[in-house]
Coordinates of C-alpha atoms in Angstrom, one line a residue:
M10 CA 107.1 144.0 67.0
P11 CA 104.9 141.8 69.2
N12 CA 103.5 143.3 72.4
P13 CA 106.0 142.6 75.2
Y14 CA 103.3 142.2 77.8
F15 CA 99.7 140.9 78.3
S16 CA 97.4 142.8 80.6
F17 CA 94.8 141.0 82.8
K18 CA 92.2 142.6 85.2
Q19 CA 94.4 142.4 88.3
F20 CA 97.9 141.9 87.0
T21 CA 100.2 142.3 83.9
V22 CA 102.5 139.6 82.5
Y23 CA 105.6 140.5 80.6
H24 CA 106.8 137.7 78.3
D25 CA 109.4 139.2 76.0
R26 CA 112.2 137.1 77.7
C27 CA 110.2 133.9 77.7
A28 CA 110.1 131.2 74.9
M29 CA 106.4 130.5 75.5
K30 CA 104.3 133.6 75.5
V31 CA 101.0 134.1 77.4
G32 CA 98.5 131.8 75.6
T33 CA 95.2 130.1 76.0
D34 CA 96.5 126.8 77.5
G35 CA 98.0 128.6 80.5
V36 CA 94.9 130.7 81.0
L37 CA 92.7 127.6 80.8
L38 CA 94.8 125.7 83.4
G39 CA 95.0 128.7 85.7
A40 CA 91.2 129.2 85.7
W41 CA 90.2 125.5 85.7
T42 CA 92.5 124.1 88.5
D43 CA 90.7 123.4 91.7
V44 CA 92.2 125.5 94.6
L45 CA 89.3 125.4 96.9
S46 CA 91.2 124.2 99.9
A47 CA 94.7 124.8 98.7
R48 CA 97.4 125.9 101.2
H49 CA 100.7 125.0 99.4
I50 CA 100.8 125.0 95.5
L51 CA 103.7 124.0 93.2
D52 CA 103.8 125.4 89.6
I53 CA 106.1 123.3 87.5
G54 CA 107.6 125.0 84.5
T55 CA 106.2 128.4 85.5
G56 CA 107.5 130.3 82.5
T57 CA 106.2 133.9 82.8
G58 CA 104.5 133.1 86.2
L59 CA 101.1 133.4 84.6
I60 CA 99.5 130.3 86.2
S61 CA 100.9 131.2 89.6
L62 CA 99.5 134.7 89.4
M63 CA 96.1 133.3 88.4
L64 CA 96.0 130.9 91.2
A65 CA 97.1 133.5 93.7
Q66 CA 94.2 135.7 92.6
R67 CA 91.8 132.8 93.2
C68 CA 93.0 131.6 96.6
D69 CA 95.1 132.4 99.7
A70 CA 97.7 129.6 99.3
R71 CA 101.4 130.0 99.3
I72 CA 102.8 129.2 95.9
K73 CA 106.2 127.9 94.8
A74 CA 107.0 128.5 91.0
I75 CA 109.9 126.7 89.5
D76 CA 111.5 126.6 86.0
I77 CA 114.8 125.5 84.5
D78 CA 115.1 128.5 82.3
R79 CA 117.1 131.4 83.9
D80 CA 115.5 134.1 81.7
A81 CA 112.0 132.8 82.4
V82 CA 112.7 132.8 86.1
E83 CA 113.9 136.4 86.1
Q84 CA 110.9 137.5 84.1
A85 CA 108.5 135.6 86.4
K86 CA 110.1 137.2 89.4
G87 CA 109.6 140.7 87.9
N88 CA 105.9 139.9 87.0
I89 CA 105.3 138.6 90.5
A90 CA 107.0 141.5 92.2
A91 CA 104.7 143.9 90.4
S92 CA 101.5 141.9 91.4
P93 CA 99.3 142.1 94.4
W94 CA 100.5 138.7 95.6
K95 CA 104.2 139.1 95.7
D96 CA 104.4 138.0 99.3
R97 CA 102.8 134.6 98.6
I98 CA 104.6 133.5 95.4
E99 CA 108.3 132.4 95.4
V100 CA 110.1 131.7 92.1
E101 CA 113.1 129.5 92.0
L102 CA 115.5 128.2 89.3
Q103 CA 114.9 124.5 89.8
D104 CA 114.8 121.2 87.9
V105 CA 111.7 119.4 89.3
C106 CA 113.5 116.1 88.9
R107 CA 116.0 117.2 91.5
Y108 CA 113.7 119.3 93.6
S109 CA 113.5 118.3 97.3
P110 CA 111.5 120.8 99.3
D111 CA 110.7 120.5 103.0
T112 CA 106.9 120.2 102.3
R113 CA 104.5 118.3 100.1
F114 CA 102.0 120.2 98.0
D115 CA 98.3 119.9 98.1
V116 CA 98.0 121.3 94.6
I117 CA 100.5 120.8 91.8
V118 CA 100.0 122.4 88.3
S119 CA 101.9 122.2 85.1
N120 CA 101.6 123.3 81.5
P121 CA 104.4 121.0 80.4
P122 CA 106.5 120.7 77.2
Y123 CA 104.5 118.5 74.8
F124 CA 106.1 118.0 71.5
V125 CA 107.7 114.6 71.2
N126 CA 110.0 113.6 68.3
S127 CA 108.9 116.6 66.3
L128 CA 110.8 119.0 64.2
K129 CA 112.6 121.7 66.3
C130 CA 113.2 125.3 65.6
P131 CA 116.6 127.0 65.9
D132 CA 115.6 128.7 69.1
E133 CA 117.0 126.5 71.9
Q134 CA 115.1 128.3 74.6
R135 CA 111.8 127.7 72.8
N136 CA 112.7 124.0 72.2
T137 CA 113.2 123.7 76.0
A138 CA 109.8 125.2 76.6
R139 CA 108.0 123.2 74.0
H140 CA 109.7 119.8 73.6
T141 CA 109.8 116.9 76.1
D142 CA 113.6 116.3 75.9
N143 CA 114.2 118.0 79.1
L144 CA 111.0 117.1 80.9
D145 CA 109.1 114.1 79.4
F146 CA 105.8 113.0 80.7
E147 CA 107.2 110.2 82.8
N148 CA 109.8 112.4 84.5
L149 CA 107.1 114.9 85.2
I150 CA 104.7 112.4 86.7
A151 CA 107.4 110.7 88.7
A152 CA 108.2 114.1 90.2
V153 CA 104.6 114.9 91.0
S154 CA 104.0 111.5 92.6
R155 CA 107.0 112.3 94.9
L156 CA 105.9 115.9 95.7
L157 CA 102.2 115.6 96.0
H158 CA 100.5 115.5 99.4
A159 CA 98.5 112.2 100.0
E160 CA 95.2 114.2 99.8
G161 CA 96.5 116.6 97.0
T162 CA 95.6 117.2 93.3
F163 CA 97.7 117.4 90.3
S164 CA 96.3 119.5 87.4
V165 CA 97.7 119.6 83.8
I166 CA 97.0 120.6 80.3
I167 CA 98.3 118.5 77.4
P168 CA 97.5 117.7 73.7
T169 CA 94.7 115.1 73.4
D170 CA 97.0 113.0 71.2
G171 CA 99.3 112.4 74.2
M172 CA 96.4 111.6 76.6
D173 CA 96.5 107.8 76.5
V174 CA 100.3 107.7 77.2
F175 CA 99.9 110.3 80.0
L176 CA 97.0 108.5 81.7
S177 CA 98.8 105.1 81.6
T178 CA 102.0 106.6 82.9
A179 CA 100.1 108.3 85.7
L180 CA 98.5 105.1 86.8
R181 CA 101.8 103.3 87.0
Y182 CA 102.8 106.0 89.5
G183 CA 99.6 105.7 91.5
L184 CA 97.9 108.8 90.2
H185 CA 94.2 108.3 89.3
L186 CA 92.2 110.5 87.0
S187 CA 89.5 112.5 88.9
R188 CA 88.5 115.2 86.4
Q189 CA 88.7 115.6 82.6
T190 CA 87.7 118.4 80.3
L191 CA 88.1 118.2 76.5
V192 CA 88.8 121.6 75.0
H193 CA 87.2 122.4 71.6
T194 CA 88.2 125.7 69.8
K195 CA 84.7 125.8 68.2
P196 CA 81.6 123.8 67.9
G197 CA 82.2 120.4 66.3
A198 CA 86.0 120.8 66.2
I199 CA 88.1 117.9 67.3
P200 CA 89.6 118.7 70.7
K201 CA 93.3 119.4 70.5
R202 CA 93.8 120.0 74.3
V203 CA 92.6 118.3 77.4
L204 CA 92.6 119.4 81.1
L205 CA 93.3 116.6 83.5
A206 CA 93.3 116.3 87.3
F207 CA 94.6 113.4 89.3
R208 CA 94.5 112.2 92.9
Q209 CA 96.3 109.5 94.7
Q210 CA 93.1 107.7 95.6
P211 CA 90.8 106.1 93.1
V212 CA 87.6 108.3 92.6
Q213 CA 84.7 108.6 90.2
C214 CA 86.1 110.7 87.3
V215 CA 84.1 113.9 86.4
T216 CA 84.2 114.5 82.6
N217 CA 82.9 117.3 80.4
D218 CA 83.7 119.4 77.4
L219 CA 84.5 123.0 77.0
T220 CA 84.1 125.0 73.7
I221 CA 86.0 128.3 73.5
E222 CA 84.4 130.2 70.6
L223 CA 80.9 129.8 69.0
S224 CA 82.1 131.9 66.1
R225 CA 85.0 134.4 65.5
H226 CA 85.5 136.4 68.8
V227 CA 82.1 135.2 70.1
Y228 CA 82.9 133.2 73.2
S229 CA 80.8 130.5 74.7
D230 CA 79.0 131.0 78.0
E231 CA 81.2 128.4 79.8
Y232 CA 84.5 129.8 78.5
T233 CA 83.4 133.3 79.5
A234 CA 82.4 132.1 83.0
L235 CA 85.7 130.4 83.4
T236 CA 87.9 133.4 82.3
K237 CA 85.9 136.6 83.1
D238 CA 87.8 137.3 86.3
F239 CA 91.0 137.6 84.2
Y240 CA 90.5 138.8 80.7
L241 CA 90.0 142.5 80.3
K242 CA 87.2 142.3 77.7
M243 CA 85.2 139.3 79.1

């Protein structure tokens, strides 16, 4: 039986009711996203609530976490209720394409579904979490452009093979790339993931690379620095 929870330094995430378990993608996004001046954050497709919890640990913002999966929402609510930041994070069962809050957000984050036209598994909940049928890149970006504050930032992690389509779609909706980090699992490996941040005003884009492991279980200095406030053994 897989472990039903994952323990971090300041909180625990149960993920046995969620299709997508705690993983490196979510941890990367939660640690990488710029929240320096954040006051209102939206986490689209929150799943377990992991990214919202990480962002709450890093700033004092109020956070809205939404998902279309009822089991994920209930599990995220439980994870957040047991955390030190339960008063600042609100979880809702919401489709972002129909979401109309009273405020715009100065930080929006998403670890979105990313498999397009690929073979599906029999688990419908897992399909919803991993495939773009329910939330493709265009629908996500359209929602972000509607919900993002004029001075806000949208941060996302996606596979590198979807980057060109994502960037061109974002530009059509007036979102300009401001920061990009290519993620390598080990030195010399082709990056399979990329972290992207967008703003509504054209800016000089800051680009870099991040290597996770130098060898088996030997983590790079930059990955350790990014995640040491969260992982127990960092």
